[in-house]
PDB file of C-alpha atoms in Angstrom:
ATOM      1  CA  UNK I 378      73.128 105.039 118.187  1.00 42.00           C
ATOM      2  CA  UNK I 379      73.425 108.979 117.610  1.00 43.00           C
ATOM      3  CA  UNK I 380      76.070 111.156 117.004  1.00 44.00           C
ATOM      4  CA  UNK I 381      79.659 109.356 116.714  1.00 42.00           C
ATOM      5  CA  UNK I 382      82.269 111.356 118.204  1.00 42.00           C
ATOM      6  CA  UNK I 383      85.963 110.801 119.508  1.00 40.00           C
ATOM      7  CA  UNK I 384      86.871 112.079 122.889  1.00 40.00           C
ATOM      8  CA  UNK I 385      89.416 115.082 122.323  1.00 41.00           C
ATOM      9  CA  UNK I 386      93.030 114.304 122.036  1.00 41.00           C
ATOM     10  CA  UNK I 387      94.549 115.398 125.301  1.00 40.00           C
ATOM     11  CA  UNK I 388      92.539 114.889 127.973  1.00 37.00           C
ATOM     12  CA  UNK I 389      93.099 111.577 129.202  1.00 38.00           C
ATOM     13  CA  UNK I 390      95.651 108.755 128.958  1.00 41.00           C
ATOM     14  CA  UNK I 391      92.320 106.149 128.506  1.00 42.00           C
ATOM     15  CA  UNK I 392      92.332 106.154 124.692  1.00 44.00           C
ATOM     16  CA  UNK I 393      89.329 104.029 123.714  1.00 46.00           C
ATOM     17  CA  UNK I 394      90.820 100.781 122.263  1.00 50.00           C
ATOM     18  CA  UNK I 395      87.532 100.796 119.299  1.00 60.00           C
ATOM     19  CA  UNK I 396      87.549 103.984 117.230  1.00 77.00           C
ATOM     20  CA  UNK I 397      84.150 104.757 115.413  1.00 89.00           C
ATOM     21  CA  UNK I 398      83.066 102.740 112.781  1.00 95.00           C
ATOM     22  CA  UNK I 399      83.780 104.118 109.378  1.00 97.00           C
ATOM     23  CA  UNK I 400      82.953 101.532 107.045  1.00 97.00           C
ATOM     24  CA  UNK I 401      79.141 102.610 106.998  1.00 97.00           C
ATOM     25  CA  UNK I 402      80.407 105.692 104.918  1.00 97.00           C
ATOM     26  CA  UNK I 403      80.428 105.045 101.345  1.00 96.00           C
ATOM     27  CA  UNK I 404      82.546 108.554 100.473  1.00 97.00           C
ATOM     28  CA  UNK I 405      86.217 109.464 101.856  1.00 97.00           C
ATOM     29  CA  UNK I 406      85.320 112.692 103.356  1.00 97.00           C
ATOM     30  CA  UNK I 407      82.586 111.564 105.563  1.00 97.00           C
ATOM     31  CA  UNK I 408      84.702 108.098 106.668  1.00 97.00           C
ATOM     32  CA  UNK I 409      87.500 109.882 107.518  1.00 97.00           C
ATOM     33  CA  UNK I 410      85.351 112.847 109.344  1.00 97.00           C
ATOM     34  CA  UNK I 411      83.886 109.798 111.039  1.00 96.00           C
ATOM     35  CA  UNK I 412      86.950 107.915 112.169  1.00 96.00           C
ATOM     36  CA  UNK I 413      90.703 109.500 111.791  1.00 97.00           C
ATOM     37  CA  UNK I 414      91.686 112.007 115.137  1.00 95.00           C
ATOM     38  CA  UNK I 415      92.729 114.294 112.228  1.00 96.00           C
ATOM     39  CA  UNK I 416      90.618 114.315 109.148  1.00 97.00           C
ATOM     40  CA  UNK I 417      91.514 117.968 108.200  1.00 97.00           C
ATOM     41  CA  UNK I 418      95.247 117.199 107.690  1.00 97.00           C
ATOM     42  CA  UNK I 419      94.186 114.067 106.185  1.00 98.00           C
ATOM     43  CA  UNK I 420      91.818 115.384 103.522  1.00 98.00           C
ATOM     44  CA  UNK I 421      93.849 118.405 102.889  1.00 97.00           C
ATOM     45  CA  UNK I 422      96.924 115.798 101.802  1.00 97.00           C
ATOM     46  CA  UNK I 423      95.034 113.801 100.031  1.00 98.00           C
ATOM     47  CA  UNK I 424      92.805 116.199  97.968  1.00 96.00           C
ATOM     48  CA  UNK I 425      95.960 118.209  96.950  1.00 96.00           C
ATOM     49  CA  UNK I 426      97.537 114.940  94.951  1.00 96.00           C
ATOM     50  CA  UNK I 427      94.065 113.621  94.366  1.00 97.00           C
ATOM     51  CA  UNK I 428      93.036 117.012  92.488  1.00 95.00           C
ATOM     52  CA  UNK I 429      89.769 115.724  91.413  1.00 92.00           C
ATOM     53  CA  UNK I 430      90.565 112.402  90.855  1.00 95.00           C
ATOM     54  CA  UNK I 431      87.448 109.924  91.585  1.00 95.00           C
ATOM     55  CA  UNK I 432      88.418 107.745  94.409  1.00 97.00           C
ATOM     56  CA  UNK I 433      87.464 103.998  93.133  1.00 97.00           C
ATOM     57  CA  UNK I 434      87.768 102.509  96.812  1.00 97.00           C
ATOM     58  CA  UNK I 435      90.000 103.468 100.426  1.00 98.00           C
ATOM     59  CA  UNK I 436      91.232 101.686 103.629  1.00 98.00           C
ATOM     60  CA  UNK I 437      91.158 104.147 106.940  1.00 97.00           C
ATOM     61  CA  UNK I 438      93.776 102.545 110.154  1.00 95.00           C
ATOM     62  CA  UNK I 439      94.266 104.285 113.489  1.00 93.00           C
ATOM     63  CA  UNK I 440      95.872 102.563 116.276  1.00 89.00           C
ATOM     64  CA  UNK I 441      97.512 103.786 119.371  1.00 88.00           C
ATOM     65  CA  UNK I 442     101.429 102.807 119.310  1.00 79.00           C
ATOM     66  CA  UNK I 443     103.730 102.012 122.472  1.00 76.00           C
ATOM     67  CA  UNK I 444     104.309 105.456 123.758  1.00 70.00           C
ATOM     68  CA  UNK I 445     100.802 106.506 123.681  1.00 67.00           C
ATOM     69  CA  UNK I 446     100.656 108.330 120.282  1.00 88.00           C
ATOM     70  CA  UNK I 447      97.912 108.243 117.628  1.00 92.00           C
ATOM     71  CA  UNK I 448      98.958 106.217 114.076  1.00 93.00           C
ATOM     72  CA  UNK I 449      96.358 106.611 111.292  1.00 96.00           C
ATOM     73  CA  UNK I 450      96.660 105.721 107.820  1.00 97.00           C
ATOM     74  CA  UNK I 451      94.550 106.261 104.800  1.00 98.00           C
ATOM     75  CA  UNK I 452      95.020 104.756 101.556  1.00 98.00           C
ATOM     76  CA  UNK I 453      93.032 105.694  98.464  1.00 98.00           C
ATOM     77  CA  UNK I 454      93.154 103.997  94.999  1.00 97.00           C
ATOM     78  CA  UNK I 455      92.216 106.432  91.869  1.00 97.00           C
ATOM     79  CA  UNK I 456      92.089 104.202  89.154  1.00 95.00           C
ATOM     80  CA  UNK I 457      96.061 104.436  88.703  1.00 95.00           C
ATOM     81  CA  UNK I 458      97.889 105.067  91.524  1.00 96.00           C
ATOM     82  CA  UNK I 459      97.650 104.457  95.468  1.00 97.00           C
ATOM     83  CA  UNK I 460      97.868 107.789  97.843  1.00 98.00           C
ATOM     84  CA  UNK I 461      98.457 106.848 100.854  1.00 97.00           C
ATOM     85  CA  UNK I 462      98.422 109.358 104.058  1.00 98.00           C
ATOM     86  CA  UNK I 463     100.283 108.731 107.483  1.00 96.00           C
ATOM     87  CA  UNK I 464      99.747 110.734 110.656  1.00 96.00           C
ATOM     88  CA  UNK I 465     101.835 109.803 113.697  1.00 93.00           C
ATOM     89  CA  UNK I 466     102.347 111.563 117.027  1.00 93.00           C
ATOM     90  CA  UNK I 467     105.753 112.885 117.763  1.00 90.00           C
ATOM     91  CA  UNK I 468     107.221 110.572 120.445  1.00 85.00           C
ATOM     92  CA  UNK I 469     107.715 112.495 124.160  1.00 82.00           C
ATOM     93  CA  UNK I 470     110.986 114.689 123.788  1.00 83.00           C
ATOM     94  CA  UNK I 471     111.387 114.359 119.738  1.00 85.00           C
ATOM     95  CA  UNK I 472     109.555 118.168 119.587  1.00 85.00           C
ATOM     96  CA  UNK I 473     106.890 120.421 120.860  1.00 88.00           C
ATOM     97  CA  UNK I 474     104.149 118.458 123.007  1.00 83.00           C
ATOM     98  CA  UNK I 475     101.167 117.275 120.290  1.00 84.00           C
ATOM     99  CA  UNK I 476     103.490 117.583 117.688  1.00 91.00           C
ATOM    100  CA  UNK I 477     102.499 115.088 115.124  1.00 94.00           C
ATOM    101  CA  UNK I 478     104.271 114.023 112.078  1.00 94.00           C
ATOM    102  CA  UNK I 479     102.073 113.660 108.355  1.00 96.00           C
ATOM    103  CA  UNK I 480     103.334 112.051 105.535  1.00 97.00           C
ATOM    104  CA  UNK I 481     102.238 111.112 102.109  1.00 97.00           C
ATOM    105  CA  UNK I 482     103.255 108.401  99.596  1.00 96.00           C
ATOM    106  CA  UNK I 483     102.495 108.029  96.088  1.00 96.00           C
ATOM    107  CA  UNK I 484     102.603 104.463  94.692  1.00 95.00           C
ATOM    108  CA  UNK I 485     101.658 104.238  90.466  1.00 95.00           C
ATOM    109  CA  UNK I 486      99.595 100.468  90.259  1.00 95.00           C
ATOM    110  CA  UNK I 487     102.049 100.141  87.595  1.00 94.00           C
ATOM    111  CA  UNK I 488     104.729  98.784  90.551  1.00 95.00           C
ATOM    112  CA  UNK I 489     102.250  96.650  91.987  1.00 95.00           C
ATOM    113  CA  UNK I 490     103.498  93.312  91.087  1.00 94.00           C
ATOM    114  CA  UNK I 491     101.309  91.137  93.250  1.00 94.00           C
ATOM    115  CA  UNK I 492      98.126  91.552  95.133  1.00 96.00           C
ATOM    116  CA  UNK I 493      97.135  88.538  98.065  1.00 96.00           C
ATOM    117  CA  UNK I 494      94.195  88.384 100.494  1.00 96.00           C
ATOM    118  CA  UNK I 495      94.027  85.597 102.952  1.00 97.00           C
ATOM    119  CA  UNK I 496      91.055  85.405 104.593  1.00 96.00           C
ATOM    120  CA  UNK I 497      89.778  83.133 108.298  1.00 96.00           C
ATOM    121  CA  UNK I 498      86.858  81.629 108.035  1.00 95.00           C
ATOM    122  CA  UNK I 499      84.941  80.402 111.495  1.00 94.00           C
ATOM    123  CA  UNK I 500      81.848  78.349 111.570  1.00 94.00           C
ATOM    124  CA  UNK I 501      79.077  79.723 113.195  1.00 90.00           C
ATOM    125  CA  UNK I 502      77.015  77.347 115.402  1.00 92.00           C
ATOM    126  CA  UNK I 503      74.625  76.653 112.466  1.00 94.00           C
ATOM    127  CA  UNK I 504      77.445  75.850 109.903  1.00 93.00           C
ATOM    128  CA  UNK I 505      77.892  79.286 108.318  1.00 94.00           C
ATOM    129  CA  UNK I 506      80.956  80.198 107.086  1.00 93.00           C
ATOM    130  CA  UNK I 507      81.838  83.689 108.593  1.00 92.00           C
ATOM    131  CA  UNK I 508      85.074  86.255 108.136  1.00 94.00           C
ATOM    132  CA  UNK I 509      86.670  86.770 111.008  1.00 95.00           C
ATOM    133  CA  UNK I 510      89.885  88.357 110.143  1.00 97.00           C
ATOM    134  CA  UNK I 511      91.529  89.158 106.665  1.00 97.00           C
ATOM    135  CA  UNK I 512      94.874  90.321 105.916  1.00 97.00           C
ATOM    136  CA  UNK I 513      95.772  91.788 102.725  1.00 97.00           C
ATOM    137  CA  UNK I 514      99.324  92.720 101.439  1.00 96.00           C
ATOM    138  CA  UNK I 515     100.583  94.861  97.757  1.00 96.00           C
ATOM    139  CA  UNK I 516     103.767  93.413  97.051  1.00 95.00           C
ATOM    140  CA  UNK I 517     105.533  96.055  95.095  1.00 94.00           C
ATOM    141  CA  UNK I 518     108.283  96.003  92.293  1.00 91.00           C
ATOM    142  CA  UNK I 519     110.440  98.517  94.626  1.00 80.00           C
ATOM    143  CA  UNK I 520     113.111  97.031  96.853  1.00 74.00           C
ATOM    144  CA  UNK I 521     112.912  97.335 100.210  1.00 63.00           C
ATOM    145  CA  UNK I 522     115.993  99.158 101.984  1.00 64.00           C
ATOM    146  CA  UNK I 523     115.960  98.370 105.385  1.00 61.00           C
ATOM    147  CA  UNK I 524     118.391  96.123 106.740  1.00 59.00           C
ATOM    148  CA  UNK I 525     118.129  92.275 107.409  1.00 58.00           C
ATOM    149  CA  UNK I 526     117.651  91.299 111.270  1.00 58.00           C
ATOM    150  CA  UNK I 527     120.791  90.053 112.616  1.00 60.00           C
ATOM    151  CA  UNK I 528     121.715  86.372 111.879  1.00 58.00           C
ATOM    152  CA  UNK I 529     119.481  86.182 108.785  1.00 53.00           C
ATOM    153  CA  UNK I 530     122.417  87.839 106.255  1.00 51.00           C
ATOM    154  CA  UNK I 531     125.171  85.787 107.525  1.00 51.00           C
ATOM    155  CA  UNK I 532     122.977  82.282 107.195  1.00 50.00           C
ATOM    156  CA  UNK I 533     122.338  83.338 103.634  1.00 51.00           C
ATOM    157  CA  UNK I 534     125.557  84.679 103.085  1.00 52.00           C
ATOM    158  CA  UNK I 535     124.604  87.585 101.395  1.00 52.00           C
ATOM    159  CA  UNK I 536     122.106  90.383 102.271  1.00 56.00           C
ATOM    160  CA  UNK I 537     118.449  89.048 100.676  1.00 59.00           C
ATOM    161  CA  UNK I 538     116.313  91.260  98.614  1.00 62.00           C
ATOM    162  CA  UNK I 539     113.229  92.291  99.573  1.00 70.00           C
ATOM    163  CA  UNK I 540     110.606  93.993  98.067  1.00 74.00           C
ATOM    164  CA  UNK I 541     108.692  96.621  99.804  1.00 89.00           C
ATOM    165  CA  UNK I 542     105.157  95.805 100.539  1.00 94.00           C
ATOM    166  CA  UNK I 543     101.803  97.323 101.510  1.00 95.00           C
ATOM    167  CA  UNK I 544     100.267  95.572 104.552  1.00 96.00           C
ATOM    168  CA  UNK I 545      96.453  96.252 105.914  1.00 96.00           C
ATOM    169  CA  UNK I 546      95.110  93.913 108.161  1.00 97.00           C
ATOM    170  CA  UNK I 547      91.351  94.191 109.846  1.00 97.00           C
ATOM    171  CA  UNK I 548      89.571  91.717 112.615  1.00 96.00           C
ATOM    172  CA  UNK I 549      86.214  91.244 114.417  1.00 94.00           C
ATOM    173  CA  UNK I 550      87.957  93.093 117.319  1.00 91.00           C
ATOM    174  CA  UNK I 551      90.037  95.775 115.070  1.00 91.00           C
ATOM    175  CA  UNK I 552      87.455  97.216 112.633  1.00 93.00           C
ATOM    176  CA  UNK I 553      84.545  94.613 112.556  1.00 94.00           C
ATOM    177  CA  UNK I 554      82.474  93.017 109.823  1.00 95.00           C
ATOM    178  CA  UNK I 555      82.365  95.912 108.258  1.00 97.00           C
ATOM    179  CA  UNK I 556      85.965  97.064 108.030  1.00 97.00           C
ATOM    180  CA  UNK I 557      86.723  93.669 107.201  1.00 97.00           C
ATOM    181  CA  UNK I 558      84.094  93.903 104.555  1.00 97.00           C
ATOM    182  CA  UNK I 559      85.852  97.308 103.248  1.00 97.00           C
ATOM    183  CA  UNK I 560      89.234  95.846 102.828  1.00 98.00           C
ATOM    184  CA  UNK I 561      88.475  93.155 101.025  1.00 97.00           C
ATOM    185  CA  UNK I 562      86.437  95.394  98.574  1.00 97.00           C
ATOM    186  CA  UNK I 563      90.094  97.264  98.687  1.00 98.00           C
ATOM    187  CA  UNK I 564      91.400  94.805  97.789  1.00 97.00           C
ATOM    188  CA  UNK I 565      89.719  93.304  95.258  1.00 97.00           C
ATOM    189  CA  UNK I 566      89.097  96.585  93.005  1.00 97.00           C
ATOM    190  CA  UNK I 567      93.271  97.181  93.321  1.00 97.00           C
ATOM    191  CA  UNK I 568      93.363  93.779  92.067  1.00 96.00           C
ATOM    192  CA  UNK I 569      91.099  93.917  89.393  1.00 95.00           C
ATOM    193  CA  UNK I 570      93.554  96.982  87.827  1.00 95.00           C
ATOM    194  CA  UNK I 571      96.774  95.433  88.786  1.00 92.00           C
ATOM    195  CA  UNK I 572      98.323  94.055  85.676  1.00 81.00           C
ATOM    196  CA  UNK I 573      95.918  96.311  83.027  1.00 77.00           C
ATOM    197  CA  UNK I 574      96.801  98.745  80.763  1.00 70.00           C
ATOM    198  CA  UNK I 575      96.102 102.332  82.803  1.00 59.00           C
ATOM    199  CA  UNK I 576      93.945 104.870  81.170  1.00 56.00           C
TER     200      UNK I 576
END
């Protein structure tokens, strides 16, 4: 298969629709070395809040969004918290050309209040039962603060609350078996600590 590499940012408007595989790397550094456009900002994020922390499982997403920009996400869970990094390119005419935005978000699993995976299953011509797309959200006990779409307030007659929520989603065509693999091995460690006493 050799060397996986990502053509460099820049060059042409063809982004390749698959990204490299990273869910043959068992450690963060190599899977995000492996996958994200911009591991260095990534790693540098989330090894400052991290600070030695051992990282009990990860989800990497990239994407490329409507006006031709990079999105990548990673989100590491140490045990008692989630860190989650966000690099996004600067939309044409919002600052410098390749300007790109990073952000980081630190969630305790003490506001996790519910944890969900819903899995498809397809049969495979012999009767095998195979994963063909998971989706797996965090529902946390923060509320979230954006406003309703229009018509939903005034049919409930006052604003509902919603709580924010985590979403990570993986298919055969975004990610694989093996991504899909990953996140539900996300998901079920973050589940496993959800609700427990943290050290």
């Amino acid at each position: 298969m050799g060397a996986m590499s990502s053509p460099p940012f820049g060059g042409s408007n063809e982004m390749p629709a698959v990204f490299p595989d990273w869910s043959p790397y068992p450690d963060l550094d190599s899977a995000a070395r492996a996958y994200l456009r911009d591991p260095e900002v990534a790693l540098e994020a989330l090894f400052g809040v991290l600070r030695g922390a051992s990282v009990l499982c990860f989800t990497l997403e990239r994407f490329v969004n409507e006006v031709n920009g990079v999105w990548q996400e990673v989100v590491v869970c140490d045990g008692s918290r989630l860190v989650l990094w966000h690099g996004e390119d600067v939309a044409p005419g919002d600052g410098p050309a390749g300007s790109m935005t990073s952000s980081l978000r630190v969630v305790p699993l003490s506001t996790i209040t519910e944890v969900g995976c819903r899995r498809r299953l397809t049969r495979t011509s012999t009767g095998q039962a195979r994963v063909d797309s998971i989706d797996v959200y965090l529902l946390l006990s923060s509320v979230d603060d954006a406003v309703p779409p229009p018509g939903l307030a005034e049919e409930e007659g006052r604003a509902p609350m919603r709580h924010d929520a985590l979403r990570f989603g993986k298919t055969l065509d975004d990610g694989g078996p093996g991504q899909i693999a990953r996140l539900e091995e996300f998901s079920r460690v973050v589940a496993s600590l959800v609700g427990r006493p943290t050290l």
